[in-house]
XYZ file of C-alpha atoms in Angstrom:
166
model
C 71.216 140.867 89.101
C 68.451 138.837 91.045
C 68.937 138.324 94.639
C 70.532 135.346 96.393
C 67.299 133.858 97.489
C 65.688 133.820 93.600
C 68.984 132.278 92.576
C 68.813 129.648 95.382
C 65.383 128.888 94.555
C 66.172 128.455 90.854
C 69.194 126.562 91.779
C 66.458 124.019 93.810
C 64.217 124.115 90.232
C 66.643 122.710 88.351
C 68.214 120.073 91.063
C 64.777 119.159 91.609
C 64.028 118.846 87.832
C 67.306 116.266 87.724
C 65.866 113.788 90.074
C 65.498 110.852 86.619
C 69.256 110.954 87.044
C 69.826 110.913 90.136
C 67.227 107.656 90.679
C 68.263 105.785 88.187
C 72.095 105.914 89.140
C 70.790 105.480 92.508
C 69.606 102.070 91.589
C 72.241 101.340 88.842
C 74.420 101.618 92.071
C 72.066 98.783 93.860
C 70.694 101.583 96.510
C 67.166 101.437 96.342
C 66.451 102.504 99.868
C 68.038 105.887 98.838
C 66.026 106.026 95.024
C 63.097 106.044 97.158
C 64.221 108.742 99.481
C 64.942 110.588 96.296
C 61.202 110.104 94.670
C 59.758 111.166 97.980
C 62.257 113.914 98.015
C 60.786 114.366 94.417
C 57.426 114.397 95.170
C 57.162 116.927 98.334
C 59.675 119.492 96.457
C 57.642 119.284 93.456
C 54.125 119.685 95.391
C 54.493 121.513 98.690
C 57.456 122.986 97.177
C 55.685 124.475 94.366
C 58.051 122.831 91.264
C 61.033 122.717 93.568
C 61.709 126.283 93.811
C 61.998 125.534 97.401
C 63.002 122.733 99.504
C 60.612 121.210 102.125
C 61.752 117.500 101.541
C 65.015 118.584 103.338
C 64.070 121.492 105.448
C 61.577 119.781 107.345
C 61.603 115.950 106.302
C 65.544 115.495 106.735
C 65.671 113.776 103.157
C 68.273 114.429 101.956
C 70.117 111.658 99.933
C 73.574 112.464 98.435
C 73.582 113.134 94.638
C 74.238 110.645 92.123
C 75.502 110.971 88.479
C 76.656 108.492 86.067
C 80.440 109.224 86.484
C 79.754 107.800 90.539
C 78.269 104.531 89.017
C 80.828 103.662 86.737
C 83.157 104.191 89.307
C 81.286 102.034 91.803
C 81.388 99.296 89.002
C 85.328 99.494 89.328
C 86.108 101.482 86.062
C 88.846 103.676 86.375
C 88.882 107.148 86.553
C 91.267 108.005 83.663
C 93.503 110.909 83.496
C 92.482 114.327 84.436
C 90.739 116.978 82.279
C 89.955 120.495 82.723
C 87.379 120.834 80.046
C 86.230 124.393 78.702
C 82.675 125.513 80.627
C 82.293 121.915 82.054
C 85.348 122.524 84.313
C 87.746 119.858 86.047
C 86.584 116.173 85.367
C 88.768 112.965 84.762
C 87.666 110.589 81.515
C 85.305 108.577 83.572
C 83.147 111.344 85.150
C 83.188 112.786 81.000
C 82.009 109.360 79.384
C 79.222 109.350 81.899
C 78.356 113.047 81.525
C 76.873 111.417 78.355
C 74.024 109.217 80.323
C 73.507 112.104 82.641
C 72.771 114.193 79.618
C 70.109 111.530 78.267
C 68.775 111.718 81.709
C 68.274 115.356 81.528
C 64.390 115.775 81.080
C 65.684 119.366 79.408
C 67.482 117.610 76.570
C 63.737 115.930 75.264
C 62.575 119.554 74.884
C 62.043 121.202 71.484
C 63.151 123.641 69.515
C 66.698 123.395 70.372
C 66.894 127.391 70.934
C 64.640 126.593 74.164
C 66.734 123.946 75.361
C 69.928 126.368 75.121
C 68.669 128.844 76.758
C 67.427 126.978 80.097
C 70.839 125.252 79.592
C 72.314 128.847 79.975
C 69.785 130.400 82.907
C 71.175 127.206 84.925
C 74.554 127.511 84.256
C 74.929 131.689 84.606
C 73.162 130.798 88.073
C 75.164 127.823 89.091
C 78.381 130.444 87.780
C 76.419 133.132 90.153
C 76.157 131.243 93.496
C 79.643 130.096 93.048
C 81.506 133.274 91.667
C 84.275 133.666 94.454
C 85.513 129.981 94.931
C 88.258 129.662 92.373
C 89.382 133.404 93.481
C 89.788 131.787 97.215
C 91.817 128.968 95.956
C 93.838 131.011 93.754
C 94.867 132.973 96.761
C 95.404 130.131 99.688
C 97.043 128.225 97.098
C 100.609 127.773 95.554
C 99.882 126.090 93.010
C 95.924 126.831 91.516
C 96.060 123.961 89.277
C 97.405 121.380 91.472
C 95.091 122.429 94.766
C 91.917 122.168 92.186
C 93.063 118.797 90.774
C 93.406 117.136 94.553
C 90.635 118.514 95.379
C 88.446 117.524 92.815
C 89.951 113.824 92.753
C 89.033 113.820 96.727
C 85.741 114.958 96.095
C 85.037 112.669 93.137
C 86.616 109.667 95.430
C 84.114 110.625 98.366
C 80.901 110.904 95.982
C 81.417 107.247 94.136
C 81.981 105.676 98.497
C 78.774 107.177 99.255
């Protein structure tokens, strides 16, 4: 019910309030040039950005860094990426990207927040947004696609494959 530029802007709150995970799997990875790009990007959204509800850092500055999660570094460590899952809410994943969906989540300043009823419900605003900036996609591929399932799974194994070269 809110319009596309509130939902953007609270889709840039909560990437911005991510940035922990992001850094540190930037230098679990051994790319510290880019954890630095990602504090700076940090700092400007979260000042001149006013909490990262919008985006200066990349508007203007060109930083920009490509987003890193757990999953990406144990994949850049060599671990394989398992067999593929399509897990209720979380959506396509393969075992290694769900193992390290469990350091991303201790990485998550929102999980240190109390009570747990608070924590839920921001949980919930960011994923009904995410859900509401993205509500079309799996209708497109349904309808370009013979087979749904199979045309998600490549996809998502490409994209995964892309993220953990990067």
């Amino acid at each position: 019910i809110a319009p596309k530029p509130v939902r953007n802007g609270l889709d840039n709150f909560f990437y911005n309030l991510t940035f922990p995970g992001r850094a540190v799997n930037d230098l679990l990875q051994a790319k510290v040039k880019r954890a630095g790009k990602e504090a700076a990007q940090f700092l400007v959204n979260s000042t001149v950005g006013v909490l990262g509800f919008m985006t200066p850092a990349q508007d203007r500055l060109g930083l920009n860094p490509p987003s890193e999660d757990t999953g990406q570094s144990f994949g850049t460590w060599g671990i394989p990426r398992g067999p593929y899952l399509v897990l209720p809410v979380l959506g396509p994943s393969h075992t290694r990207h769900t193992v390290g969906r469990v350091g991303d989540y201790f990485l998550d300043p929102i999980t240190y927040l109390d009570p747990v009823l608070v924590r839920l419900g921001i949980r919930s605003v960011d994923r009904i947004n995410q859900t509401s900036l993205r509500i079309g996609d799996y209708e497109a591929i349904k309808e370009s696609a013979l087979d749904p399932y199979t045309a998600v799974k490549d996809g998502y194994y490409q994209r995964r494959s892309k993220q953990v070269r990067e």
